[in-house]
Structure formats: structure tokens, C-alpha cells
CSV table of C-alpha atoms and ligand atoms in Angstrom, one decimal:
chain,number,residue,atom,x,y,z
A,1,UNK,CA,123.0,134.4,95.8
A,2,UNK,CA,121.0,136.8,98.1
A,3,UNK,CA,123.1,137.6,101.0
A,4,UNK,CA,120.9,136.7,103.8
A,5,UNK,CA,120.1,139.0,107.0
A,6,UNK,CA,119.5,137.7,110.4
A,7,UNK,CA,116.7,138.9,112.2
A,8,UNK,CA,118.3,138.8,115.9
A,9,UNK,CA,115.1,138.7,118.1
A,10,UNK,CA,117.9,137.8,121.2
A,11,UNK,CA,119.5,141.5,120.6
A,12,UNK,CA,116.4,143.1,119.7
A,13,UNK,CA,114.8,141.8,122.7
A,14,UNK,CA,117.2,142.5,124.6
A,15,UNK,CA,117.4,146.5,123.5
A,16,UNK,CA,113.6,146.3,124.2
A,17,UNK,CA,114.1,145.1,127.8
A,18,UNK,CA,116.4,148.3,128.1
A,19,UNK,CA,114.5,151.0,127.1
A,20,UNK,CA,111.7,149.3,129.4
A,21,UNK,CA,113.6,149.2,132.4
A,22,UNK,CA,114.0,152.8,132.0
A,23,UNK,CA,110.1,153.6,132.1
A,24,UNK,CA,109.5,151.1,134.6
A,25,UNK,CA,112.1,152.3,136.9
A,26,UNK,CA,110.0,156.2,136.8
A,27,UNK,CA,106.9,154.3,138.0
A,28,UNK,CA,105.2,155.2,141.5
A,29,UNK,CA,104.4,151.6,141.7
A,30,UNK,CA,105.8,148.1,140.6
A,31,UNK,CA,103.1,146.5,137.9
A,32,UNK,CA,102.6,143.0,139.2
A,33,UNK,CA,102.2,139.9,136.5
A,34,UNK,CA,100.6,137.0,138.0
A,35,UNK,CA,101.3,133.5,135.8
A,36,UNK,CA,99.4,130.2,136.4
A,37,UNK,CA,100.3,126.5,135.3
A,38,UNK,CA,98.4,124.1,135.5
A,39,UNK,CA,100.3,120.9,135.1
A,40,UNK,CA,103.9,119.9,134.7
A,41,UNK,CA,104.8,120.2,130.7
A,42,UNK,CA,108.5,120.5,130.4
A,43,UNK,CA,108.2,122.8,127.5
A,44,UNK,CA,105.7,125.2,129.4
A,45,UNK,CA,107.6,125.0,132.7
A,46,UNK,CA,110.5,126.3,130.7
A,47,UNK,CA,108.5,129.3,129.0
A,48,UNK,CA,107.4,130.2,132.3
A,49,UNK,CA,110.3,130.5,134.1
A,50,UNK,CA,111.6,132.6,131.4
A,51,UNK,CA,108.7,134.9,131.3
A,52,UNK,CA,108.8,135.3,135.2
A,53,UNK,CA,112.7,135.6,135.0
A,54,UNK,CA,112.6,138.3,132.7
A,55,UNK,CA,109.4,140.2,134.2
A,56,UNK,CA,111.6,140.4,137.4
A,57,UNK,CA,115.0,141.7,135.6
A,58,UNK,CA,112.7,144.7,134.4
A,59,UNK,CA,111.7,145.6,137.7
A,60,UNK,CA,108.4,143.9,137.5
A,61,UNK,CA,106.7,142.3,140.7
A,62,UNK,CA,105.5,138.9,139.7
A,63,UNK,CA,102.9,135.7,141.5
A,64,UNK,CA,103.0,132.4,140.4
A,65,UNK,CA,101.1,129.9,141.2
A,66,UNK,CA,101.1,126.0,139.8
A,67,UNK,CA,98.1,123.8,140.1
A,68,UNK,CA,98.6,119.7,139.1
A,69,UNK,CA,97.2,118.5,136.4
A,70,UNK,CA,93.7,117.0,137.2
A,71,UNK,CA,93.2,120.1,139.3
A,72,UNK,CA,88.9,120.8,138.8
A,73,UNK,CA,88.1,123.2,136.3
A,74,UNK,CA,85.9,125.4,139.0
A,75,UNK,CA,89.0,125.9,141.4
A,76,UNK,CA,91.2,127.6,138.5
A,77,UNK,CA,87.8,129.6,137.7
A,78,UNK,CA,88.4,130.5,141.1
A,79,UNK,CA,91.9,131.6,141.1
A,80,UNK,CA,91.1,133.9,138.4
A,81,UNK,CA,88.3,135.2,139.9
A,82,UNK,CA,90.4,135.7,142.8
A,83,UNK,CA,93.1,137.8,141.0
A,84,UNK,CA,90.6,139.6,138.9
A,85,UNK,CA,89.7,141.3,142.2
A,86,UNK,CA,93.2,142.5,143.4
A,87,UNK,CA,93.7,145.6,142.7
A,88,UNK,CA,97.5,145.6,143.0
A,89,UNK,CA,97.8,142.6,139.8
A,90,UNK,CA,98.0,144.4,136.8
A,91,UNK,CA,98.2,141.3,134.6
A,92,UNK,CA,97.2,137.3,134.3
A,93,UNK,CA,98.4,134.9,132.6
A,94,UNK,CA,97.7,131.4,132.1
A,95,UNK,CA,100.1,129.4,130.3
A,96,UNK,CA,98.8,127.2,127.3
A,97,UNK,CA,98.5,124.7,126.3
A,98,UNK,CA,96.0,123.7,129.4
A,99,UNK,CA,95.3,119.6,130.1
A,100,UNK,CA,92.7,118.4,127.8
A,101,UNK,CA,90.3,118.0,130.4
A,102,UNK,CA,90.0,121.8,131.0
A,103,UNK,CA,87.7,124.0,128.7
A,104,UNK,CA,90.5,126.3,127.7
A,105,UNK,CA,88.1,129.2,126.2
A,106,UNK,CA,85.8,129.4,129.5
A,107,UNK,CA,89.6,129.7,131.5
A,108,UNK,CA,90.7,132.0,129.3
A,109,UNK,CA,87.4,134.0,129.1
A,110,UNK,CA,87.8,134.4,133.0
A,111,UNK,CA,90.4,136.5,133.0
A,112,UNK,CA,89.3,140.2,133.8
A,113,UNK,CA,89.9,142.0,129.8
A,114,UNK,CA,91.4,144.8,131.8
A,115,UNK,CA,94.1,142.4,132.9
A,116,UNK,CA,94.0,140.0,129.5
A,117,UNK,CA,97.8,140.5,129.2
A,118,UNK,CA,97.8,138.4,126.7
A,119,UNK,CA,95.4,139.0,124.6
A,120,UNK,CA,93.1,135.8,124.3
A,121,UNK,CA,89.3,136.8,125.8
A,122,UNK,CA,86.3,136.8,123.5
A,123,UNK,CA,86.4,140.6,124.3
A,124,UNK,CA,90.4,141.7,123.6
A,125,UNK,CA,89.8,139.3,120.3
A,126,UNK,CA,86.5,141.2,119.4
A,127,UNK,CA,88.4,144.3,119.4
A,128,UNK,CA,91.3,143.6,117.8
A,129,UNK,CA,90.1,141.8,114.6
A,130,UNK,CA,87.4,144.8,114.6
A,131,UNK,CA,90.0,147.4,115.0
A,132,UNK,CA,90.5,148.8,117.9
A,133,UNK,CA,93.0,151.2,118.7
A,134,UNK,CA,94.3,149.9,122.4
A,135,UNK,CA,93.4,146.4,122.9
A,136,UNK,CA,95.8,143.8,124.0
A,137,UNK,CA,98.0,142.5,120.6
A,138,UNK,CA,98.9,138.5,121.2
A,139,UNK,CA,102.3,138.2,122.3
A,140,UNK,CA,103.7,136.6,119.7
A,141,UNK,CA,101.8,139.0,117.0
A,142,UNK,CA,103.0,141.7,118.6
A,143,UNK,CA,106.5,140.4,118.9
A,144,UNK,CA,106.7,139.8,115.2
A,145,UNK,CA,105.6,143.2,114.8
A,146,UNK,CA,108.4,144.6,116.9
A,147,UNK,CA,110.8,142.6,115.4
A,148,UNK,CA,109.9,143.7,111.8
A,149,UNK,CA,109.9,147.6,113.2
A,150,UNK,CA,113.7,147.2,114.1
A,151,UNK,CA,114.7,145.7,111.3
A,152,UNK,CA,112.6,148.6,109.1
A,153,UNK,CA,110.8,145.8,107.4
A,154,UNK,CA,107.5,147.3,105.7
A,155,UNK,CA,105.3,144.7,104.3
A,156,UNK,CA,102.8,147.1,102.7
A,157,UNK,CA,101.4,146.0,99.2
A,158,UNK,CA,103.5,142.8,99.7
A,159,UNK,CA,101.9,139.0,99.5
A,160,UNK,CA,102.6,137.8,103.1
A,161,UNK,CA,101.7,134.2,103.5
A,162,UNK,CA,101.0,132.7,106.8
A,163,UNK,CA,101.0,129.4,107.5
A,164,UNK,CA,99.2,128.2,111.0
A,165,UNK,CA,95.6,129.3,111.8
A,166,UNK,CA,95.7,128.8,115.5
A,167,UNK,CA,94.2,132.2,118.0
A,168,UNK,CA,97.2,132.1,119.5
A,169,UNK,CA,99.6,132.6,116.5
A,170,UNK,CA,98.1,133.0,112.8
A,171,UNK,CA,95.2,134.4,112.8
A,172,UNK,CA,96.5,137.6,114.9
A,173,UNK,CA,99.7,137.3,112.6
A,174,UNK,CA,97.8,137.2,109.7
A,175,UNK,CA,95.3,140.1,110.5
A,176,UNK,CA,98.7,142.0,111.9
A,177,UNK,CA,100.0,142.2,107.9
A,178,UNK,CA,96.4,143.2,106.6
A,179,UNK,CA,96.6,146.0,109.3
A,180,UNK,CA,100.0,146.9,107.8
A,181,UNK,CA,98.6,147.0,104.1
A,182,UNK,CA,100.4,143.5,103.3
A,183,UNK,CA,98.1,141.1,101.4
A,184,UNK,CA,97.7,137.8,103.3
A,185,UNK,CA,97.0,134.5,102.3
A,186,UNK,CA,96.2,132.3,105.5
A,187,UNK,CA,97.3,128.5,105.0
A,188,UNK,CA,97.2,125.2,107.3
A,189,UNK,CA,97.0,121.4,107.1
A,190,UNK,CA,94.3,121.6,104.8
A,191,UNK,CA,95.6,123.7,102.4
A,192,UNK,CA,96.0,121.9,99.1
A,193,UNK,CA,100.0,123.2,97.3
A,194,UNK,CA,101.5,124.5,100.1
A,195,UNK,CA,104.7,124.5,98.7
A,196,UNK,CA,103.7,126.9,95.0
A,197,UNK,CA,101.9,129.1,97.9
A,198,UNK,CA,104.8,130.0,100.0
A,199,UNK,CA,107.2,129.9,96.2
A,200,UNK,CA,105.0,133.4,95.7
A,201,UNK,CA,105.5,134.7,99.1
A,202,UNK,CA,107.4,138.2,100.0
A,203,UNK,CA,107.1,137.1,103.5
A,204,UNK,CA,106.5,133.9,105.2
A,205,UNK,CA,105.4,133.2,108.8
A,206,UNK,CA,105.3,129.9,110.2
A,207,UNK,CA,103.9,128.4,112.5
A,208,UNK,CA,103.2,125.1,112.5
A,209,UNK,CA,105.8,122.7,114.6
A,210,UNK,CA,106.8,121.0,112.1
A,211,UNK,CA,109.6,121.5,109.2
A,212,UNK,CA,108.0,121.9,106.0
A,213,UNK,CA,109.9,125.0,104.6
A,214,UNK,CA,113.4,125.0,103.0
A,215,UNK,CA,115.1,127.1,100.6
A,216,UNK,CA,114.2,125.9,97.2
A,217,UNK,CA,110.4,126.5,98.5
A,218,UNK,CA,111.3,130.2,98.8
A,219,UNK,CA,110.9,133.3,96.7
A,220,UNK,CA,114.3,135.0,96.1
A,221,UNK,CA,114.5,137.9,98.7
A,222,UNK,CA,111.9,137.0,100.9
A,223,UNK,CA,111.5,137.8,104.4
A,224,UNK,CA,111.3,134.6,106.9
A,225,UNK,CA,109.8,134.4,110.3
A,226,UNK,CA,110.0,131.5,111.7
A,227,UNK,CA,107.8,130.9,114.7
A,228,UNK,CA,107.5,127.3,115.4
A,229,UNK,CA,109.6,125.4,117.6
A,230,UNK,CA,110.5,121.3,117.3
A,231,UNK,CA,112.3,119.7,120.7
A,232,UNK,CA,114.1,117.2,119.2
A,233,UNK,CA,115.3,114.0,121.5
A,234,UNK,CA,118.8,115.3,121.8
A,235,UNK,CA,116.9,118.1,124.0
A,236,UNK,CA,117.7,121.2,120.5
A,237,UNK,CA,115.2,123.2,119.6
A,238,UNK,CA,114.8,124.1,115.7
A,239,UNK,CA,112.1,126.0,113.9
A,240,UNK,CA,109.8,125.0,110.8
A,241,UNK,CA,112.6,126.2,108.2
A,242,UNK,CA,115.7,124.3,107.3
A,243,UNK,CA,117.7,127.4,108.3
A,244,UNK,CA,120.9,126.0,106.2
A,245,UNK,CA,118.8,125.6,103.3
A,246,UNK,CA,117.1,129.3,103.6
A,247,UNK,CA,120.2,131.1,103.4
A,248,UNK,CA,120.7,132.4,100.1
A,249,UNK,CA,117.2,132.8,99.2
A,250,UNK,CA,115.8,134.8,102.0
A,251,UNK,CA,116.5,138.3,102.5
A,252,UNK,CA,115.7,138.0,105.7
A,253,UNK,CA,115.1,135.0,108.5
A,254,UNK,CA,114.4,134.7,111.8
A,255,UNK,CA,116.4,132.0,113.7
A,256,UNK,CA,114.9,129.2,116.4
A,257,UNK,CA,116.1,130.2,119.0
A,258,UNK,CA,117.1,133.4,119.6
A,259,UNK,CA,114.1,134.8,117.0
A,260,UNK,CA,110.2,135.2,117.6
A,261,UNK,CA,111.1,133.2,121.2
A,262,UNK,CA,112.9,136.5,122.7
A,263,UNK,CA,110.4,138.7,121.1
A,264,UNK,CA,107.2,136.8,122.7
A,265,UNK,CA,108.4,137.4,125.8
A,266,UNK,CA,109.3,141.2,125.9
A,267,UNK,CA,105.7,141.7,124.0
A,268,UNK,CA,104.7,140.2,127.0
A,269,UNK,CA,106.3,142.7,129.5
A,270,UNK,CA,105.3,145.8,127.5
A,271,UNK,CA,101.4,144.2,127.1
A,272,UNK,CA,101.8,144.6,131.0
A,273,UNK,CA,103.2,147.6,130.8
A,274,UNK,CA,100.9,149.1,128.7
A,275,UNK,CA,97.9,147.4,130.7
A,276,UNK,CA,99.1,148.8,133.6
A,277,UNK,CA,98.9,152.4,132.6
A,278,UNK,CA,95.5,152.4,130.8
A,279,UNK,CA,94.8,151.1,134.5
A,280,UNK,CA,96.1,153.4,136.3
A,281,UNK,CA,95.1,156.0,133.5
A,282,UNK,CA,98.7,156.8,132.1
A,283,UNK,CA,97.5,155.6,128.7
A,284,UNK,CA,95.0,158.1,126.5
B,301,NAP,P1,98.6,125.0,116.8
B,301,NAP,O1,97.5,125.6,117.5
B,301,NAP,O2,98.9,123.5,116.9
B,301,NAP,O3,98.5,125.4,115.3
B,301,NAP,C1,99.3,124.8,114.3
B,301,NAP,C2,98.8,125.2,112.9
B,301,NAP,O4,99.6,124.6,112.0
B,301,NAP,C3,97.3,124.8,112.7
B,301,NAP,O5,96.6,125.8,112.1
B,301,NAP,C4,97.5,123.6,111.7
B,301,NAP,O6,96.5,123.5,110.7
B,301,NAP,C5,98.8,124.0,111.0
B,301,NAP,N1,99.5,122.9,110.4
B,301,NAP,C6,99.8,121.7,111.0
B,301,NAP,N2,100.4,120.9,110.2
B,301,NAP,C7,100.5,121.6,109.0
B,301,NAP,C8,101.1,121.3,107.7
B,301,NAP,N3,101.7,120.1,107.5
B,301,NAP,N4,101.1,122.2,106.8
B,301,NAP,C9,100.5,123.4,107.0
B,301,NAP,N5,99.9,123.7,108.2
B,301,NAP,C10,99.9,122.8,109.1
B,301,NAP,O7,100.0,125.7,117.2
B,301,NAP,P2,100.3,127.2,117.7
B,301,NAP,O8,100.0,127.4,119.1
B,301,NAP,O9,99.8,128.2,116.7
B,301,NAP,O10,101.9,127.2,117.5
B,301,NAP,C11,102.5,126.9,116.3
B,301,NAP,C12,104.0,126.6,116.5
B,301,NAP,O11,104.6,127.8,117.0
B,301,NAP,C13,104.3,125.6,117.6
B,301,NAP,O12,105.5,124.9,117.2
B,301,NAP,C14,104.5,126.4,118.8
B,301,NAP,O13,105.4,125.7,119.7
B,301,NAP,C15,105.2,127.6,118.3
B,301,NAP,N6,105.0,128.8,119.1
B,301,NAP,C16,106.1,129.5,119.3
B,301,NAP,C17,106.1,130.7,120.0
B,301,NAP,C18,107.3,131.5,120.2
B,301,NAP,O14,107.3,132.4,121.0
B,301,NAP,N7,108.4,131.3,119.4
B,301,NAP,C19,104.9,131.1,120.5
B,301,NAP,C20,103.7,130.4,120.3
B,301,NAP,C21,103.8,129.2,119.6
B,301,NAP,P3,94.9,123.1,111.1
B,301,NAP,O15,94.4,124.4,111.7
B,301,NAP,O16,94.3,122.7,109.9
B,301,NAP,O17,95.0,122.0,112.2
């Protein structure tokens, strides 16, 4: 039996949040995050609030605005247009997913790159899948990353398997491990074997939003991050791994919630932070 470790994005996070507050606090100036929703998902509501909530608690100055659903697609053009051109917000967000109505790469490709806090444009994409020293790292990718620095976790020269191939998620995930040396396999709802795939895996990242990974699929001593989340009727949220099942195979895992949820977020606030000193030319 592998004694299993938990990989505590809640604590981690919260450490993180620290040792921000600190630089934040030096600042001449309060960074400014301005979020937009358009509609009224639950689920979304609920990630923005805490994104908001915690941008505050760091000492960040934060605008939100929330548009209904059928809202036109020129008048959030607009919005964006309008906050690309003042000078005192650092960073813009748009929450995904968008109503289906909306082109979601023309929004997204709105947003001022210098301000792309999290990382979607054409041109913050460009850079970092061509490699790119200071462009903006997807939250989530980045909070992975963070997550596996605190824990010590070096995936060089191991076979990390992703499973997802969304922007948003795998495909920065995935080309995260290659920049660490890790050698990636990149699977989704096509792939054909899933399960042998992920039984040769020194680390697995899901992200999917559904549970297709327990613990007799898994490697002995592998490392687990579980990214997806499930809202199930009785209002919990649980992951893509049958947590139970994974201890005692994994080395490591990351829970849902209080794993790569946590760690979105406070990539989130440092992606500010950082975006807001190559702004105001802090950043070589
Ligand atoms: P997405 O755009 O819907 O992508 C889901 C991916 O899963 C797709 O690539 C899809 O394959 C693949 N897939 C679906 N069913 C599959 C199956 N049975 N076997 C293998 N692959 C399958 O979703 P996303 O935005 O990447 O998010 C993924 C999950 O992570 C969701 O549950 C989301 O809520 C969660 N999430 C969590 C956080 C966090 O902070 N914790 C942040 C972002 C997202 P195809 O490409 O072939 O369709």
C-alpha cells in the first residue's frame, strides 16, 4: 500500500495569498481587476464572487460588472473596448463559459494582451506555446504549476498524461509538463484505451467533468491532479477521481475541493500582479 499524500491547494493557496499581501501592500498604487459575466450560471456566479472576494482580501481594487444573458455581442465588445482604455485597470477578465450565442474567441480576442490576465488571446496563446519567457500562464496551468512547486514535485523525464484538450485547461497543462521536461501524452473523448493510458502514467491530470478515474486505473505511486469538478444534485462538488479508491495507489492527489480550485484563483491574483508591474515597468 502506497501511503498517499494530499496535495492541499486550500493551505498552499492560502500561504500564496500571504506572501502576496506582502508585495501588494509595498505598492504606490492598488492594481485594479475588472471581471465581467455575462449571464446568471450558478456555477460561474460562484467562481466569481470568489475570485473578486479574494482579489479584495489581498488588497486588490476590483470592478464588476454583469450583463444578462441575451445581452448583443457588440455591447460586451464595447465594455472591453471601454476598459482596455483605462489606464488605472490593470487586468480583465471575462468569465467562461459565455452564452452560446456569443463568439467566445472574438470576446476574448478583445481584451487588450497587456491586460489578458488570464491568458486566453490569440496573442498571450501565440507566445506561450512558442515560448515566451513573460506571457500570461492560464490560471489553472499556472496553478497546477504552483501547486507541484510546493509540494517539490519534478515531473522531468516522467510520462505525464493529460486527459482534456480544452484552451482553457489541457492543452496549457499539457505543454506546461513538456516545458518542465515531462513527456506528455494528450488524451480526450476520442481517445481509444483510456484506461491502459493513464495505467502507465507518473502523473495524471484530469480534466474532463466527469469520473472516469479510480484507483485500480492508476500506476502505483503516481501523482494525481484532479481538476475537474461535478455538482451533484445534493449541491457537493467532486472531481474526476474516485478519491476513496485513489488512496493507496497514488503518491500523491489533489482533492475537489480544496485542490486545483484554490490554486486557480491565487494564479489569478499573481497573473494581475505580475501584469501590473510589466505595466508599470517593475517587471524586466
Ligand atoms: P471542456 O472544454 O468541456 O473540455 C473537456 C475535455 O474533456 C475535452 O477535451 C473532452 O474531449 C474531454 N472529455 C470529455 N469526456 C471525456 C471522456 N469520457 N474521456 C476522456 N476525455 C473526455 O472543459 P474544461 O474547460 O477544460 O474543464 C474541464 C473540467 O475542469 C470541468 O469539469 C471544469 O469545470 C473543470 N475546471 C476546473 C477548474 C478549477 O479551477 N478547478 C478550472 C477550469 C475548469 P473532446 O475534446 O474530444 O471533446
Amino acid at each position: 500500500m502506497v501511503n498517499t499524500k494530499i496535495l492541499d491547494g486550500k493551505l498552499t493557496s492560502e500561504k500564496l495569498t500571504e506572501k502576496l499581501k506582502l508585495q501588494v501592500a509595498n505598492l504606490a498604487k492598488k492594481p485594479t481587476l475588472a471581471v465581467l459575466l455575462v449571464g446568471d450560471n450558478p456555477a460561474s456566479e460562484i467562481y466569481v464572487k470568489a475570485k473578486l472576494k479574494k482579489a479584495q482580501s489581498i488588497g486588490f481594487d476590483t470592478i464588476f460588472e454583469q450583463m444578462s444573458a441575451d445581452t448583443a455581442e457588440e455591447i460586451i465588445l464595447e465594455k472591453i473596448e471601454d476598459w482596455n482604455t483605462i489606464d488605472d485597470i490593470n487586468g480583465i477578465l471575462v468569465q467562461l463559459p459565455l452564452p452560446s450565442h456569443l463568439n467566445k474567441n472574438k470576446i476574448l480576442n478583445e481584451i487588450d494582451e497587456e491586460k489578458d490576465v488570464d491568458g486566453l488571446t490569440k496573442f498571450n496563446s501565440g507566445s506561450y506555446y512558442t515560448g515566451v519567457k513573460d506571457c500570461v500562464v492560464p490560471c489553472t496551468t499556472r496553478g497546477i504549476a504552483m501547486l507541484l512547486d510546493e509540494y517539490g514535485i519534478n515531473v522531468e523525464g516522467m510520462h505525464a498524461v493529460v486527459v482534456g484538450r480544452s484552451n482553457l485547461v489541457g492543452k496549457p497543462t499539457a505543454q506546461m509538463l513538456l516545458n518542465r521536461n515531462a513527456t506528455v501524452t494528450v488524451c480526450h473523448s476520442k481517445t481509444k484505451d483510456l484506461e491502459s493510458i493513464i495505467k502507465t502514467a507518473d502523473i495524471v491530470v484530469s480534466a474532463v467533468g466527469e469520473k472516469i478515474i479510480n484507483g485500480k486505473i492508476l500506476k502505483n505511486d503516481s501523482i494525481v491532479i484532479d481538476v475537474g469538478i461535478e455538482r451533484r444534485s445534493n449541491g457537493k462538488i467532486t472531481g474526476d477521481v474516485d478519491f476513496d479508491s485513489a488512496l493507496g495507489h497514488a503518491s500523491f492527489i489533489s482533492p475537489v475541493p480544496g485542490g486545483v480550485g484554490p490554486m486557480t484563483v491565487i494564479a489569478l491574483m499573481y497573473n494581475l500582479f505580475d501584469l501590473y508591474r510589466r505595466q508599470q515597468h517593475l517587471l524586466q
